[in-house]
């Protein structure tokens, strides 16, 4: 696992760690069911406090990117609840879009930027899971 922390950044270290793991999932560096390093291992590898790694794993669990198994530790397990995800994404995008609006950046530039970033992940969106309707086909 390759994690790079910018210790001079204003962004909290635990948030940088979360963002890099989410980016790793989006770019297929980490896959569903993959076990992440233990809190102690990752803290030693990156050179940060164990409590910081623990906080990052807790946030990732709360946001639906990992599950914590008592035997395995943190395991990649992306929650496919689309409505919950859209609510969280909307909340996170509001301040970014407000800043863009205040700076006079046109909507088209924002759309183009979103498309560019989204396309950089290279994979198509995961197919939607079929709902069991209880009837046989």
GROMACS .gro file of C-alpha atoms in nm:
model
  137
    1UNK     CA    1   0.000   0.000   0.000
    2UNK     CA    2   0.148   0.331  -0.106
    3UNK     CA    3   0.028   0.628   0.097
    4UNK     CA    4   0.191   0.967   0.072
    5UNK     CA    5   0.120   1.227   0.340
    6UNK     CA    6   0.195   1.596   0.291
    7UNK     CA    7   0.295   1.705   0.640
    8UNK     CA    8   0.305   2.072   0.531
    9UNK     CA    9  -0.057   2.065   0.408
   10UNK     CA   10  -0.337   2.245   0.590
   11UNK     CA   11  -0.552   1.934   0.537
   12UNK     CA   12  -0.565   1.706   0.841
   13UNK     CA   13  -0.349   1.394   0.812
   14UNK     CA   14  -0.640   1.159   0.882
   15UNK     CA   15  -0.835   1.327   0.598
   16UNK     CA   16  -0.541   1.291   0.359
   17UNK     CA   17  -0.528   0.923   0.450
   18UNK     CA   18  -0.903   0.882   0.391
   19UNK     CA   19  -0.883   1.062   0.057
   20UNK     CA   20  -0.594   0.848  -0.063
   21UNK     CA   21  -0.770   0.524   0.029
   22UNK     CA   22  -1.089   0.640  -0.147
   23UNK     CA   23  -0.880   0.740  -0.450
   24UNK     CA   24  -0.717   0.395  -0.438
   25UNK     CA   25  -1.060   0.231  -0.447
   26UNK     CA   26  -1.169   0.452  -0.739
   27UNK     CA   27  -0.856   0.367  -0.939
   28UNK     CA   28  -0.875  -0.007  -0.858
   29UNK     CA   29  -0.555  -0.007  -0.652
   30UNK     CA   30  -0.767  -0.144  -0.368
   31UNK     CA   31  -1.046  -0.388  -0.434
   32UNK     CA   32  -1.357  -0.508  -0.257
   33UNK     CA   33  -1.262  -0.747   0.022
   34UNK     CA   34  -0.900  -0.634   0.039
   35UNK     CA   35  -0.767  -0.616   0.394
   36UNK     CA   36  -0.600  -0.287   0.481
   37UNK     CA   37  -0.286  -0.285   0.696
   38UNK     CA   38  -0.341  -0.288   1.070
   39UNK     CA   39  -0.351   0.048   1.244
   40UNK     CA   40  -0.004  -0.012   1.387
   41UNK     CA   41   0.143  -0.129   1.053
   42UNK     CA   42   0.010   0.167   0.857
   43UNK     CA   43   0.115   0.415   1.125
   44UNK     CA   44   0.469   0.275   1.119
   45UNK     CA   45   0.479   0.262   0.737
   46UNK     CA   46   0.364   0.623   0.692
   47UNK     CA   47   0.530   0.764   1.004
   48UNK     CA   48   0.218   0.891   1.179
   49UNK     CA   49   0.042   0.830   1.509
   50UNK     CA   50  -0.172   0.516   1.546
   51UNK     CA   51  -0.465   0.728   1.667
   52UNK     CA   52  -0.457   0.918   1.336
   53UNK     CA   53  -0.484   0.594   1.137
   54UNK     CA   54  -0.758   0.472   1.371
   55UNK     CA   55  -0.953   0.795   1.313
   56UNK     CA   56  -0.915   0.760   0.935
   57UNK     CA   57  -1.041   0.400   0.946
   58UNK     CA   58  -1.334   0.509   1.165
   59UNK     CA   59  -1.428   0.784   0.918
   60UNK     CA   60  -1.400   0.542   0.625
   61UNK     CA   61  -1.625   0.299   0.811
   62UNK     CA   62  -1.879   0.572   0.888
   63UNK     CA   63  -1.876   0.686   0.524
   64UNK     CA   64  -1.928   0.331   0.397
   65UNK     CA   65  -1.589   0.250   0.242
   66UNK     CA   66  -1.466  -0.013   0.488
   67UNK     CA   67  -1.602  -0.261   0.735
   68UNK     CA   68  -1.415  -0.357   1.048
   69UNK     CA   69  -1.381  -0.728   1.114
   70UNK     CA   70  -1.255  -0.834   1.458
   71UNK     CA   71  -1.026  -1.096   1.305
   72UNK     CA   72  -0.912  -0.925   0.984
   73UNK     CA   73  -0.923  -0.557   1.075
   74UNK     CA   74  -1.031  -0.294   0.822
   75UNK     CA   75  -1.157  -0.446   0.497
   76UNK     CA   76  -1.256  -0.260   0.178
   77UNK     CA   77  -1.633  -0.288   0.152
   78UNK     CA   78  -1.802  -0.008  -0.038
   79UNK     CA   79  -2.161   0.058   0.068
   80UNK     CA   80  -2.373   0.073  -0.247
   81UNK     CA   81  -2.649   0.287  -0.092
   82UNK     CA   82  -2.672   0.543  -0.373
   83UNK     CA   83  -2.904   0.786  -0.191
   84UNK     CA   84  -2.677   0.800   0.114
   85UNK     CA   85  -2.375   0.854  -0.111
   86UNK     CA   86  -2.545   1.132  -0.308
   87UNK     CA   87  -2.645   1.307   0.014
   88UNK     CA   88  -2.285   1.298   0.140
   89UNK     CA   89  -2.144   1.408  -0.197
   90UNK     CA   90  -2.392   1.698  -0.215
   91UNK     CA   91  -2.285   1.811   0.134
   92UNK     CA   92  -1.916   1.796   0.038
   93UNK     CA   93  -1.967   1.973  -0.296
   94UNK     CA   94  -2.164   2.272  -0.164
   95UNK     CA   95  -1.865   2.468  -0.029
   96UNK     CA   96  -1.658   2.389  -0.339
   97UNK     CA   97  -1.933   2.509  -0.572
   98UNK     CA   98  -1.996   2.816  -0.356
   99UNK     CA   99  -1.628   2.907  -0.384
  100UNK     CA  100  -1.641   2.853  -0.761
  101UNK     CA  101  -1.948   3.077  -0.787
  102UNK     CA  102  -1.785   3.351  -0.578
  103UNK     CA  103  -1.476   3.341  -0.799
  104UNK     CA  104  -1.686   3.374  -1.114
  105UNK     CA  105  -1.600   3.034  -1.258
  106UNK     CA  106  -1.862   2.945  -1.520
  107UNK     CA  107  -2.083   2.640  -1.473
  108UNK     CA  108  -1.947   2.491  -1.798
  109UNK     CA  109  -1.591   2.500  -1.661
  110UNK     CA  110  -1.705   2.318  -1.347
  111UNK     CA  111  -1.887   2.055  -1.554
  112UNK     CA  112  -1.579   2.007  -1.771
  113UNK     CA  113  -1.358   1.974  -1.463
  114UNK     CA  114  -1.592   1.718  -1.304
  115UNK     CA  115  -1.597   1.516  -1.628
  116UNK     CA  116  -1.217   1.531  -1.655
  117UNK     CA  117  -1.164   1.412  -1.298
  118UNK     CA  118  -1.433   1.144  -1.319
  119UNK     CA  119  -1.286   1.012  -1.646
  120UNK     CA  120  -0.938   0.995  -1.491
  121UNK     CA  121  -1.048   0.699  -1.280
  122UNK     CA  122  -1.072   0.496  -1.598
  123UNK     CA  123  -1.340   0.254  -1.489
  124UNK     CA  124  -1.705   0.264  -1.576
  125UNK     CA  125  -1.947   0.293  -1.285
  126UNK     CA  126  -2.024  -0.036  -1.117
  127UNK     CA  127  -2.339  -0.197  -1.253
  128UNK     CA  128  -2.641  -0.143  -1.036
  129UNK     CA  129  -2.733  -0.440  -0.823
  130UNK     CA  130  -3.060  -0.607  -0.916
  131UNK     CA  131  -3.323  -0.595  -0.647
  132UNK     CA  132  -3.487  -0.920  -0.548
  133UNK     CA  133  -3.857  -0.872  -0.614
  134UNK     CA  134  -3.948  -1.210  -0.473
  135UNK     CA  135  -4.084  -1.334  -0.805
  136UNK     CA  136  -3.928  -1.593  -1.030
  137UNK     CA  137  -3.853  -1.507  -1.390
   0.00000   0.00000   0.00000
